[in-house]
């Protein structure tokens, strides 16, 4: 959406230009007007302005002074000056400024609309260029800092794809230097102590510094990705560099390399960062499907073994998780946090897909694990109860049965109950959003009907009702079927027709009551909408039986 401000101290010109430009039907163009440079400054203080169409000579604050103010507040704003033949000095100053055009007042409305369209095209092109540059910058920053970490934290929750080809596509997109079909080794670091008691932000900085330092030691003999996990600890996913035909030996050699190299990393962290570190290495290679369980295992092992605070490199030598009770998938609070996030954001399909995935281990192998079913049920029920309490939805969603797992005859019935409760919450959310939108638009419509003589521009209505202008414009059209400007015009015509049937009111008084200070502007507007001038309409209604 672009916002165009017409500025002229002659009301007949300001009104005429506003009406003509507003009637061009340019999608997303919001046309406002000001009758002086001072009033224009008030607009510039209230909202972003993209194009200013202004007289170059005005009392109090002329066009050139206005241009300086615009440049300070909205440097990308396009300026079109209207000028007379004798304004050469002013025009010369104006055209030396980038993004400024000028028109002679004698060139007519067609030339004005042509220049406005040209300014919009320039804005479009600048936006596309800026967008492309921003995309490149964001992509670079994402690849170097955030995206790989976000992606692998997602995998550690067990939410990633199981298809190596899809995973490979993700890896290429994110410049991940790992083979999506080969297993990985994990190395988890833990900060034991640093020079001072660090805050959360400082701990994050220390973890990142440790990661960068260790990367230098690992880069010559392995392929790896290093991230900061959700607990603020550095974590590496590592593959050996070597002949894939001798995978077993390659991974065994890589474990030995890591054990020795991480001791050097510890020393470097102590000397360079004044930070003591412990590391836990998975002594077995982990298939991508077992990554969440393997990560949980080395985190659990590190938690148990580093309680004395001693700096160490610990290797987990237990068998890979796929050979040890893989049917009993570890229940991680993180997955319920993701589930709660889907509920909060209204992502219904993702919510039910993840809920189904979470409860799947309950009946694996044809045998129901009641203890596991109970734990999963109550974890999900507590998440739903928390949502209901925070949203104060007790009347709409009864909660009496949520915490009564044993009242359900089977665990399947219990989870179906949770699904029905969740579906009710999503339905209530959709209904509430629709009702709130309809109520807000009804309130705005009522305000318009009662304040037709006032400024009803999109900016003013948005500010009054606390909406973003673009959002208000879109929602108003969705709910009412009319553009906001169309709705206002129809309301003004209805009111004008009603007032014209009354005796004692002059035409210009009626125009003022429906928002037109200049009589000629009201007459032009009325005739365009009805095919008759206000006087012709009044006479026709008098003659009607």
Short mmCIF file of C-alpha atoms in Angstrom, two decimals:
data_model
loop_
_atom_site.label_atom_id
_atom_site.label_comp_id
_atom_site.label_asym_id
_atom_site.label_seq_id
_atom_site.Cartn_x
_atom_site.Cartn_y
_atom_site.Cartn_z
CA UNK A 1 0.00 0.00 0.00
CA UNK A 2 1.21 3.50 -0.87
CA UNK A 3 -0.02 6.72 0.74
CA UNK A 4 -0.29 9.90 -1.35
CA UNK A 5 -0.71 13.31 0.30
CA UNK A 6 -2.14 16.22 -1.71
CA UNK A 7 -1.08 19.62 -0.31
CA UNK A 8 -2.48 22.93 -1.56
CA UNK A 9 -3.71 26.05 0.24
CA UNK A 10 -6.47 26.42 -2.35
CA UNK A 11 -9.27 24.07 -1.31
CA UNK A 12 -10.67 23.80 -4.84
CA UNK A 13 -7.35 22.40 -6.11
CA UNK A 14 -6.72 20.11 -3.12
CA UNK A 15 -10.26 18.72 -3.24
CA UNK A 16 -10.22 18.26 -7.00
CA UNK A 17 -6.87 16.46 -7.07
CA UNK A 18 -7.87 14.24 -4.15
CA UNK A 19 -11.11 13.23 -5.83
CA UNK A 20 -9.50 12.55 -9.20
CA UNK A 21 -6.54 10.59 -7.83
CA UNK A 22 -8.80 8.66 -5.47
CA UNK A 23 -10.97 7.69 -8.42
CA UNK A 24 -8.14 6.26 -10.51
CA UNK A 25 -8.69 2.84 -9.01
CA UNK A 26 -4.98 2.22 -8.40
CA UNK A 27 -4.85 -0.82 -6.07
CA UNK A 28 -3.51 -0.02 -2.62
CA UNK A 29 -3.29 3.77 -3.14
CA UNK A 30 -4.56 5.74 -0.14
CA UNK A 31 -5.11 9.43 -1.02
CA UNK A 32 -5.08 12.07 1.76
CA UNK A 33 -5.13 15.88 1.61
CA UNK A 34 -3.88 18.89 3.54
CA UNK A 35 -4.80 22.56 3.05
CA UNK A 36 -1.43 23.93 4.18
CA UNK A 37 2.20 22.98 4.68
CA UNK A 38 1.63 23.00 8.46
CA UNK A 39 -1.26 20.54 8.13
CA UNK A 40 0.93 18.40 5.87
CA UNK A 41 3.53 18.21 8.66
CA UNK A 42 0.85 16.84 10.97
CA UNK A 43 0.25 14.02 8.46
CA UNK A 44 3.98 13.37 8.20
CA UNK A 45 4.20 13.11 11.99
CA UNK A 46 1.29 10.66 12.15
CA UNK A 47 2.08 8.17 9.43
CA UNK A 48 4.36 7.14 6.58
CA UNK A 49 3.80 9.09 3.36
CA UNK A 50 5.11 7.70 0.06
CA UNK A 51 4.18 10.43 -2.42
CA UNK A 52 3.53 14.14 -1.80
CA UNK A 53 1.81 16.21 -4.50
CA UNK A 54 2.23 19.81 -3.35
CA UNK A 55 1.97 23.40 -4.46
CA UNK A 56 5.46 24.90 -4.39
CA UNK A 57 4.27 28.30 -3.14
CA UNK A 58 2.19 28.35 0.04
CA UNK A 59 1.95 30.72 3.02
CA UNK A 60 3.54 29.82 6.39
CA UNK A 61 5.45 26.82 5.02
CA UNK A 62 6.20 26.63 1.30
CA UNK A 63 6.94 23.56 -0.78
CA UNK A 64 10.72 23.75 -0.51
CA UNK A 65 10.61 23.97 3.28
CA UNK A 66 8.14 21.09 3.29
CA UNK A 67 10.53 19.11 1.08
CA UNK A 68 13.32 19.49 3.67
CA UNK A 69 11.02 18.20 6.42
CA UNK A 70 9.91 15.29 4.26
CA UNK A 71 13.50 14.33 3.52
CA UNK A 72 14.29 14.18 7.24
CA UNK A 73 11.24 12.09 8.15
CA UNK A 74 10.58 9.94 5.06
CA UNK A 75 13.69 10.01 2.85
CA UNK A 76 12.19 7.63 0.27
CA UNK A 77 9.10 9.75 -0.27
CA UNK A 78 8.56 10.92 -3.86
CA UNK A 79 7.68 14.62 -4.27
CA UNK A 80 5.75 16.18 -7.15
CA UNK A 81 5.55 19.98 -7.13
CA UNK A 82 2.86 22.02 -8.85
CA UNK A 83 4.24 25.36 -9.98
CA UNK A 84 3.56 28.41 -12.12
CA UNK A 85 5.67 29.86 -14.93
CA UNK A 86 7.31 32.44 -12.67
CA UNK A 87 8.72 29.93 -10.15
CA UNK A 88 11.99 29.23 -11.97
CA UNK A 89 14.23 29.68 -8.90
CA UNK A 90 12.10 27.36 -6.77
CA UNK A 91 11.88 24.77 -9.53
CA UNK A 92 15.65 24.89 -10.02
CA UNK A 93 16.19 24.10 -6.33
CA UNK A 94 13.60 21.34 -6.40
CA UNK A 95 14.86 19.46 -9.44
CA UNK A 96 18.36 19.30 -7.98
CA UNK A 97 16.95 17.00 -5.29
CA UNK A 98 16.68 13.27 -6.05
CA UNK A 99 13.14 11.91 -6.24
CA UNK A 100 11.50 15.29 -6.95
CA UNK A 101 9.38 16.12 -10.01
CA UNK A 102 7.61 19.32 -10.99
CA UNK A 103 4.57 20.13 -13.10
CA UNK A 104 3.13 23.36 -14.41
CA UNK A 105 -0.36 23.98 -13.07
CA UNK A 106 -1.50 24.56 -16.65
CA UNK A 107 -0.63 20.99 -17.74
CA UNK A 108 -3.90 19.58 -16.45
CA UNK A 109 -5.06 16.54 -14.52
CA UNK A 110 -3.96 14.00 -17.12
CA UNK A 111 -0.32 15.00 -16.65
CA UNK A 112 -0.72 14.86 -12.86
CA UNK A 113 -2.05 11.31 -12.97
CA UNK A 114 0.75 10.31 -15.34
CA UNK A 115 3.39 11.61 -12.91
CA UNK A 116 1.71 9.92 -9.94
CA UNK A 117 1.72 6.60 -11.79
CA UNK A 118 5.40 7.13 -12.66
CA UNK A 119 6.20 7.78 -8.98
CA UNK A 120 4.38 4.59 -7.99
CA UNK A 121 6.38 2.65 -10.58
CA UNK A 122 9.60 4.03 -9.11
CA UNK A 123 8.51 3.00 -5.62
CA UNK A 124 7.67 -0.48 -6.90
CA UNK A 125 11.07 -0.82 -8.52
CA UNK A 126 12.89 0.43 -5.42
CA UNK A 127 10.93 -1.99 -3.28
CA UNK A 128 11.83 -4.90 -5.56
CA UNK A 129 15.52 -3.92 -5.49
CA UNK A 130 15.54 -3.45 -1.73
CA UNK A 131 13.67 -6.70 -1.33
CA UNK A 132 16.24 -8.60 -3.37
CA UNK A 133 19.14 -7.03 -1.46
CA UNK A 134 17.46 -7.77 1.84
CA UNK A 135 16.80 -11.34 0.76
CA UNK A 136 20.46 -11.80 -0.10
CA UNK A 137 21.54 -10.30 3.20
CA UNK A 138 19.10 -12.40 5.20
CA UNK A 139 20.08 -15.54 3.35
CA UNK A 140 23.74 -14.90 4.02
CA UNK A 141 23.14 -14.21 7.71
CA UNK A 142 20.87 -17.21 7.99
CA UNK A 143 23.32 -19.59 6.41
CA UNK A 144 26.17 -18.31 8.54
CA UNK A 145 24.44 -17.99 11.90
CA UNK A 146 20.82 -18.91 12.51
CA UNK A 147 19.34 -21.28 9.96
CA UNK A 148 21.60 -24.26 10.52
CA UNK A 149 21.07 -24.01 14.27
CA UNK A 150 17.30 -23.69 13.92
CA UNK A 151 17.18 -26.57 11.48
CA UNK A 152 19.19 -28.98 13.62
CA UNK A 153 17.39 -28.01 16.81
CA UNK A 154 14.28 -28.98 14.88
CA UNK A 155 15.82 -32.36 13.99
CA UNK A 156 16.77 -32.97 17.61
CA UNK A 157 13.08 -32.75 18.52
CA UNK A 158 12.39 -35.65 16.16
CA UNK A 159 10.41 -33.41 13.81
CA UNK A 160 12.59 -33.69 10.72
CA UNK A 161 12.03 -35.65 7.54
CA UNK A 162 12.97 -39.33 7.41
CA UNK A 163 13.65 -39.20 3.67
CA UNK A 164 17.41 -38.86 2.93
CA UNK A 165 16.67 -37.13 -0.38
CA UNK A 166 14.47 -34.48 1.25
CA UNK A 167 17.06 -34.06 3.96
CA UNK A 168 19.69 -33.67 1.26
CA UNK A 169 17.67 -30.87 -0.34
CA UNK A 170 17.52 -29.12 3.04
CA UNK A 171 21.27 -29.57 3.50
CA UNK A 172 22.05 -28.05 0.11
CA UNK A 173 19.72 -25.14 0.71
CA UNK A 174 21.35 -24.40 4.07
CA UNK A 175 24.92 -25.12 2.88
CA UNK A 176 25.26 -27.96 5.39
CA UNK A 177 28.54 -29.79 4.62
CA UNK A 178 27.23 -33.21 5.71
CA UNK A 179 26.08 -36.27 3.75
CA UNK A 180 22.37 -36.77 4.39
CA UNK A 181 22.68 -40.55 3.91
CA UNK A 182 25.61 -41.16 6.29
CA UNK A 183 25.38 -41.37 10.10
CA UNK A 184 26.98 -38.80 12.38
CA UNK A 185 28.92 -38.62 15.61
CA UNK A 186 27.77 -36.20 18.29
CA UNK A 187 29.88 -34.04 20.56
CA UNK A 188 28.18 -32.10 23.35
CA UNK A 189 30.01 -29.39 25.28
CA UNK A 190 29.14 -28.03 28.70
CA UNK A 191 30.44 -24.87 30.34
CA UNK A 192 31.62 -25.80 33.83
CA UNK A 193 32.79 -22.38 34.95
CA UNK A 194 33.99 -19.09 33.54
CA UNK A 195 35.81 -16.06 34.92
CA UNK A 196 32.60 -14.52 36.20
CA UNK A 197 29.09 -15.71 36.87
CA UNK A 198 27.66 -15.15 33.38
CA UNK A 199 24.20 -13.87 32.54
CA UNK A 200 22.13 -15.69 29.93
CA UNK A 201 23.40 -13.43 27.12
CA UNK A 202 26.99 -13.79 28.30
CA UNK A 203 26.64 -17.56 28.48
CA UNK A 204 25.40 -17.55 24.89
CA UNK A 205 28.42 -15.50 23.86
CA UNK A 206 30.77 -17.91 25.67
CA UNK A 207 29.12 -20.93 24.03
CA UNK A 208 29.49 -19.30 20.61
CA UNK A 209 33.13 -18.46 21.30
CA UNK A 210 33.79 -22.10 22.33
CA UNK A 211 32.09 -23.31 19.15
CA UNK A 212 34.18 -21.04 16.92
CA UNK A 213 37.38 -22.03 18.68
CA UNK A 214 36.64 -25.77 18.43
CA UNK A 215 35.67 -25.40 14.77
CA UNK A 216 39.27 -24.46 13.98
CA UNK A 217 40.53 -27.72 15.49
CA UNK A 218 37.91 -29.92 13.80
CA UNK A 219 37.97 -28.52 10.28
CA UNK A 220 41.04 -30.33 8.95
CA UNK A 221 39.94 -33.93 9.59
CA UNK A 222 36.15 -33.95 9.72
CA UNK A 223 33.05 -32.52 8.13
CA UNK A 224 30.80 -31.01 10.79
CA UNK A 225 28.07 -28.60 11.76
CA UNK A 226 28.30 -26.79 15.09
CA UNK A 227 25.23 -25.24 16.72
CA UNK A 228 24.12 -23.90 20.10
CA UNK A 229 21.41 -26.20 21.42
CA UNK A 230 18.24 -25.12 23.21
CA UNK A 231 20.02 -25.29 26.57
CA UNK A 232 22.76 -22.91 25.46
CA UNK A 233 25.45 -25.60 25.05
CA UNK A 234 27.62 -26.12 21.96
CA UNK A 235 26.83 -29.25 19.97
CA UNK A 236 28.56 -30.69 16.91
CA UNK A 237 27.32 -33.23 14.37
CA UNK A 238 30.38 -34.81 12.77
CA UNK A 239 31.23 -37.13 9.88
CA UNK A 240 34.71 -38.47 9.15
CA UNK A 241 36.54 -37.50 6.01
CA UNK A 242 37.60 -40.71 4.33
CA UNK A 243 36.72 -43.69 2.17
CA UNK A 244 33.06 -44.57 2.60
CA UNK A 245 33.96 -48.21 1.81
CA UNK A 246 35.55 -48.53 5.23
CA UNK A 247 32.90 -46.68 7.20
CA UNK A 248 33.34 -48.60 10.47
CA UNK A 249 37.05 -47.87 10.72
CA UNK A 250 36.51 -44.30 9.59
CA UNK A 251 34.10 -43.63 12.46
CA UNK A 252 36.31 -45.44 14.99
CA UNK A 253 39.25 -43.32 13.87
CA UNK A 254 37.13 -40.19 14.09
CA UNK A 255 36.18 -40.99 17.72
CA UNK A 256 39.87 -41.32 18.61
CA UNK A 257 40.62 -38.07 16.80
CA UNK A 258 37.84 -36.30 18.73
CA UNK A 259 38.97 -37.63 22.10
CA UNK A 260 42.47 -36.26 21.55
CA UNK A 261 41.51 -33.04 19.85
CA UNK A 262 38.89 -32.05 22.41
CA UNK A 263 41.58 -32.13 25.11
CA UNK A 264 43.38 -29.45 23.09
CA UNK A 265 40.13 -27.53 22.78
CA UNK A 266 39.72 -27.65 26.57
CA UNK A 267 43.18 -26.19 27.07
CA UNK A 268 42.53 -23.49 24.49
CA UNK A 269 39.21 -22.57 26.12
CA UNK A 270 40.89 -22.32 29.50
CA UNK A 271 43.71 -20.11 28.25
CA UNK A 272 41.96 -17.98 25.66
CA UNK A 273 38.46 -17.74 27.16
CA UNK A 274 39.14 -18.40 30.85
CA UNK A 275 36.41 -21.04 30.62
CA UNK A 276 36.47 -24.67 31.78
CA UNK A 277 34.69 -27.11 29.47
CA UNK A 278 33.54 -30.72 29.56
CA UNK A 279 32.79 -32.70 26.38
CA UNK A 280 30.81 -35.87 25.78
CA UNK A 281 31.36 -37.82 22.56
CA UNK A 282 29.04 -40.46 21.17
CA UNK A 283 31.26 -43.53 20.77
CA UNK A 284 28.89 -44.87 18.12
CA UNK A 285 27.62 -43.46 14.87
CA UNK A 286 24.01 -42.28 14.89
CA UNK A 287 21.57 -42.72 12.01
CA UNK A 288 19.50 -39.60 11.37
CA UNK A 289 16.34 -41.32 12.56
CA UNK A 290 17.91 -42.03 15.97
CA UNK A 291 19.40 -38.56 16.37
CA UNK A 292 16.92 -37.35 19.05
CA UNK A 293 17.45 -40.46 21.22
CA UNK A 294 21.24 -40.31 20.80
CA UNK A 295 21.28 -36.63 21.75
CA UNK A 296 19.17 -37.33 24.83
CA UNK A 297 21.52 -40.15 25.80
CA UNK A 298 24.75 -38.15 25.71
CA UNK A 299 23.07 -35.19 27.45
CA UNK A 300 21.84 -37.49 30.19
CA UNK A 301 25.27 -39.11 30.51
CA UNK A 302 27.00 -35.75 30.70
CA UNK A 303 24.59 -34.55 33.37
CA UNK A 304 25.35 -37.60 35.52
CA UNK A 305 29.13 -37.56 35.14
CA UNK A 306 30.13 -33.91 35.42
CA UNK A 307 28.65 -33.16 38.82
CA UNK A 308 32.10 -32.83 40.42
CA UNK A 309 32.95 -30.00 38.06
CA UNK A 310 36.03 -31.72 36.69
CA UNK A 311 37.03 -30.87 33.15
CA UNK A 312 36.85 -34.08 31.12
CA UNK A 313 36.25 -35.66 27.74
CA UNK A 314 33.74 -38.47 28.16
CA UNK A 315 32.95 -41.05 25.49
CA UNK A 316 29.57 -42.80 25.51
CA UNK A 317 30.40 -46.41 24.58
CA UNK A 318 26.92 -47.92 24.90
CA UNK A 319 25.30 -49.55 21.88
CA UNK A 320 23.49 -47.31 19.42
CA UNK A 321 19.92 -46.52 20.49
CA UNK A 322 18.36 -48.38 17.56
CA UNK A 323 19.40 -51.67 19.19
CA UNK A 324 18.33 -50.81 22.73
CA UNK A 325 14.61 -50.46 23.38
CA UNK A 326 13.87 -48.17 20.47
CA UNK A 327 10.12 -48.89 20.81
CA UNK A 328 10.16 -46.95 24.07
CA UNK A 329 10.89 -43.56 22.53
CA UNK A 330 12.06 -41.07 25.15
CA UNK A 331 9.37 -38.58 26.10
CA UNK A 332 10.80 -35.11 25.76
CA UNK A 333 9.14 -31.99 27.15
CA UNK A 334 10.33 -30.18 24.04
CA UNK A 335 7.82 -31.99 21.86
CA UNK A 336 4.96 -30.85 24.05
CA UNK A 337 6.35 -27.32 23.90
CA UNK A 338 6.19 -27.55 20.10
CA UNK A 339 2.65 -28.93 20.40
CA UNK A 340 1.69 -26.00 22.64
CA UNK A 341 3.22 -23.63 20.07
CA UNK A 342 1.02 -25.10 17.31
CA UNK A 343 -2.04 -24.60 19.52
CA UNK A 344 -1.11 -21.01 20.39
CA UNK A 345 -0.52 -20.15 16.73
CA UNK A 346 -3.66 -21.87 15.44
CA UNK A 347 -1.74 -24.41 13.31
CA UNK A 348 -4.40 -27.12 13.47
CA UNK A 349 -2.99 -29.63 10.96
CA UNK A 350 0.53 -29.47 12.42
CA UNK A 351 -0.90 -29.88 15.93
CA UNK A 352 -2.83 -33.07 15.19
CA UNK A 353 -0.02 -34.51 13.10
CA UNK A 354 2.46 -34.07 15.97
CA UNK A 355 -0.02 -35.34 18.59
CA UNK A 356 -0.49 -38.52 16.56
CA UNK A 357 3.27 -38.90 16.25
CA UNK A 358 3.78 -38.42 20.01
CA UNK A 359 1.27 -41.11 21.06
CA UNK A 360 2.35 -43.64 18.43
CA UNK A 361 4.86 -45.49 20.72
CA UNK A 362 2.11 -46.36 23.22
CA UNK A 363 0.94 -49.38 21.23
CA UNK A 364 4.06 -50.31 19.28
CA UNK A 365 4.62 -54.04 18.91
CA UNK A 366 0.95 -54.79 19.61
CA UNK A 367 1.34 -54.38 23.39
CA UNK A 368 -0.12 -51.38 25.22
CA UNK A 369 2.26 -49.67 27.61
CA UNK A 370 -0.14 -48.26 30.19
CA UNK A 371 2.48 -46.30 32.13
CA UNK A 372 3.68 -44.62 28.93
CA UNK A 373 0.07 -43.96 27.85
CA UNK A 374 -0.68 -42.32 31.21
CA UNK A 375 2.42 -40.12 31.05
CA UNK A 376 1.65 -38.97 27.52
CA UNK A 377 -2.03 -38.41 28.31
CA UNK A 378 -1.36 -36.22 31.33
CA UNK A 379 1.41 -34.30 29.57
CA UNK A 380 -0.99 -33.41 26.75
CA UNK A 381 -3.87 -32.75 29.17
CA UNK A 382 -1.76 -30.33 31.24
CA UNK A 383 -0.77 -28.49 28.09
CA UNK A 384 -4.45 -28.10 27.10
CA UNK A 385 -5.44 -27.11 30.65
CA UNK A 386 -2.77 -24.41 30.70
CA UNK A 387 -4.08 -23.01 27.40
CA UNK A 388 -7.68 -23.01 28.66
CA UNK A 389 -6.72 -21.26 31.91
CA UNK A 390 -4.67 -18.57 30.17
CA UNK A 391 -7.43 -17.90 27.65
CA UNK A 392 -10.16 -18.07 30.34
CA UNK A 393 -12.16 -20.53 28.25
CA UNK A 394 -13.66 -22.61 31.08
CA UNK A 395 -17.26 -21.94 30.03
CA UNK A 396 -16.64 -22.78 26.38
CA UNK A 397 -14.49 -25.86 27.12
CA UNK A 398 -15.36 -27.96 30.21
CA UNK A 399 -12.20 -29.20 31.92
CA UNK A 400 -13.65 -31.66 34.43
CA UNK A 401 -12.60 -34.76 32.48
CA UNK A 402 -9.16 -33.61 31.41
CA UNK A 403 -7.29 -34.94 34.43
CA UNK A 404 -9.22 -38.22 34.75
CA UNK A 405 -7.30 -40.73 32.65
CA UNK A 406 -8.72 -43.77 34.48
CA UNK A 407 -12.33 -42.84 33.63
CA UNK A 408 -11.68 -43.74 30.00
CA UNK A 409 -12.26 -47.41 29.23
CA UNK A 410 -9.27 -47.62 26.90
CA UNK A 411 -6.22 -45.45 26.22
CA UNK A 412 -7.50 -44.95 22.66
CA UNK A 413 -10.70 -43.45 24.08
CA UNK A 414 -8.63 -41.17 26.31
CA UNK A 415 -6.64 -39.79 23.40
CA UNK A 416 -9.79 -39.38 21.32
CA UNK A 417 -11.12 -37.25 24.19
CA UNK A 418 -7.99 -35.10 24.01
CA UNK A 419 -8.44 -34.77 20.25
CA UNK A 420 -12.07 -33.65 20.66
CA UNK A 421 -11.07 -31.12 23.30
CA UNK A 422 -8.30 -29.78 21.05
CA UNK A 423 -10.66 -29.57 18.07
CA UNK A 424 -13.10 -27.55 20.19
CA UNK A 425 -10.31 -25.13 21.11
CA UNK A 426 -9.34 -24.62 17.46
CA UNK A 427 -12.98 -24.14 16.45
CA UNK A 428 -13.51 -21.58 19.20
CA UNK A 429 -10.39 -19.72 18.08
CA UNK A 430 -11.62 -19.54 14.47
CA UNK A 431 -15.06 -18.42 15.58
CA UNK A 432 -13.66 -15.81 17.94
CA UNK A 433 -11.39 -14.32 15.28
CA UNK A 434 -14.30 -14.02 12.87
CA UNK A 435 -16.61 -12.49 15.49
CA UNK A 436 -14.01 -9.98 16.59
CA UNK A 437 -13.36 -8.90 13.01
CA UNK A 438 -17.09 -8.53 12.29
CA UNK A 439 -17.62 -6.59 15.52
CA UNK A 440 -14.75 -4.22 14.80
CA UNK A 441 -15.95 -3.52 11.25
CA UNK A 442 -19.49 -2.93 12.52
CA UNK A 443 -18.15 -0.44 15.07
CA UNK A 444 -16.12 1.36 12.40
CA UNK A 445 -19.14 1.50 10.10
CA UNK A 446 -21.21 3.05 12.90
CA UNK A 447 -18.53 5.64 13.55
CA UNK A 448 -18.40 6.56 9.86
CA UNK A 449 -22.18 7.08 9.72
CA UNK A 450 -22.03 9.50 12.68
CA UNK A 451 -18.93 11.45 11.62
CA UNK A 452 -19.32 11.99 7.88
CA UNK A 453 -18.26 15.62 8.21
CA UNK A 454 -14.88 14.65 9.70
CA UNK A 455 -11.63 13.29 8.27
CA UNK A 456 -12.38 9.64 7.46
CA UNK A 457 -9.11 8.79 5.77
CA UNK A 458 -7.71 5.30 6.22
CA UNK A 459 -4.88 6.67 8.36
CA UNK A 460 -7.20 8.47 10.78
CA UNK A 461 -9.58 5.52 11.12
CA UNK A 462 -6.66 3.14 11.64
CA UNK A 463 -5.24 5.33 14.39
CA UNK A 464 -8.59 5.73 16.12
CA UNK A 465 -9.38 2.01 16.11
CA UNK A 466 -5.78 0.83 16.65
CA UNK A 467 -5.36 -1.06 13.38
CA UNK A 468 -2.53 -1.17 10.90
CA UNK A 469 -3.87 0.72 7.81
CA UNK A 470 -3.17 -2.13 5.37
CA UNK A 471 -4.78 -4.66 7.69
CA UNK A 472 -7.85 -2.48 8.25
CA UNK A 473 -8.30 -2.01 4.50
CA UNK A 474 -8.07 -5.75 3.84
CA UNK A 475 -10.32 -6.85 6.73
CA UNK A 476 -12.94 -4.19 5.96
CA UNK A 477 -13.21 -5.49 2.39
CA UNK A 478 -13.39 -9.10 3.59
CA UNK A 479 -16.15 -8.40 6.12
CA UNK A 480 -18.26 -5.81 4.29
CA UNK A 481 -17.60 -6.66 0.63
CA UNK A 482 -16.74 -3.00 -0.03
CA UNK A 483 -13.56 -1.02 -0.07
CA UNK A 484 -13.46 1.44 2.82
CA UNK A 485 -13.60 4.42 0.44
CA UNK A 486 -16.63 2.92 -1.34
CA UNK A 487 -18.39 2.43 1.97
CA UNK A 488 -17.72 6.05 2.99
CA UNK A 489 -18.91 7.36 -0.39
CA UNK A 490 -22.16 5.37 -0.16
CA UNK A 491 -22.73 6.60 3.40
CA UNK A 492 -22.18 10.19 2.30
CA UNK A 493 -24.57 9.82 -0.63
CA UNK A 494 -27.26 8.30 1.62
CA UNK A 495 -26.89 11.13 4.13
CA UNK A 496 -26.80 13.78 1.42
CA UNK A 497 -30.01 12.44 -0.16
CA UNK A 498 -31.70 12.45 3.22
CA UNK A 499 -30.65 16.04 3.94
CA UNK A 500 -31.65 17.23 0.48
CA UNK A 501 -35.25 16.23 1.18
CA UNK A 502 -35.34 18.60 4.14
CA UNK A 503 -36.29 22.22 3.73
CA UNK A 504 -34.20 24.99 5.14
CA UNK A 505 -30.77 23.48 4.48
CA UNK A 506 -28.64 25.03 1.76
CA UNK A 507 -26.66 22.89 -0.65
CA UNK A 508 -23.28 23.99 0.67
CA UNK A 509 -24.42 23.30 4.28
CA UNK A 510 -25.34 19.76 3.28
CA UNK A 511 -21.96 19.37 1.59
CA UNK A 512 -20.17 20.37 4.79
CA UNK A 513 -22.24 17.87 6.81
CA UNK A 514 -21.09 15.03 4.59
CA UNK A 515 -17.42 16.04 4.52
CA UNK A 516 -17.10 18.49 1.60
CA UNK A 517 -16.00 22.01 2.53
CA UNK A 518 -16.01 23.26 -1.07
CA UNK A 519 -19.49 23.37 -2.70
CA UNK A 520 -18.15 22.53 -6.15
CA UNK A 521 -16.44 19.38 -4.80
CA UNK A 522 -19.71 18.22 -3.22
CA UNK A 523 -21.61 18.90 -6.44
CA UNK A 524 -19.07 16.98 -8.53
CA UNK A 525 -19.08 14.04 -6.10
CA UNK A 526 -22.89 13.89 -5.93
CA UNK A 527 -23.37 14.07 -9.68
CA UNK A 528 -20.75 11.43 -10.32
CA UNK A 529 -22.57 9.07 -7.93
CA UNK A 530 -26.21 9.81 -8.87
CA UNK A 531 -26.14 11.39 -12.33
CA UNK A 532 -27.78 14.54 -10.95
CA UNK A 533 -26.54 17.63 -9.21
CA UNK A 534 -27.74 18.11 -5.61
CA UNK A 535 -30.13 20.85 -6.77
CA UNK A 536 -31.58 18.63 -9.51
CA UNK A 537 -32.07 15.82 -6.98
CA UNK A 538 -33.81 18.18 -4.53
CA UNK A 539 -36.17 19.44 -7.24
CA UNK A 540 -36.90 15.88 -8.41
CA UNK A 541 -37.85 14.79 -4.89
CA UNK A 542 -40.12 17.82 -4.50
CA UNK A 543 -41.96 16.98 -7.71
CA UNK A 544 -42.35 13.32 -6.81
CA UNK A 545 -45.92 12.47 -5.70
#
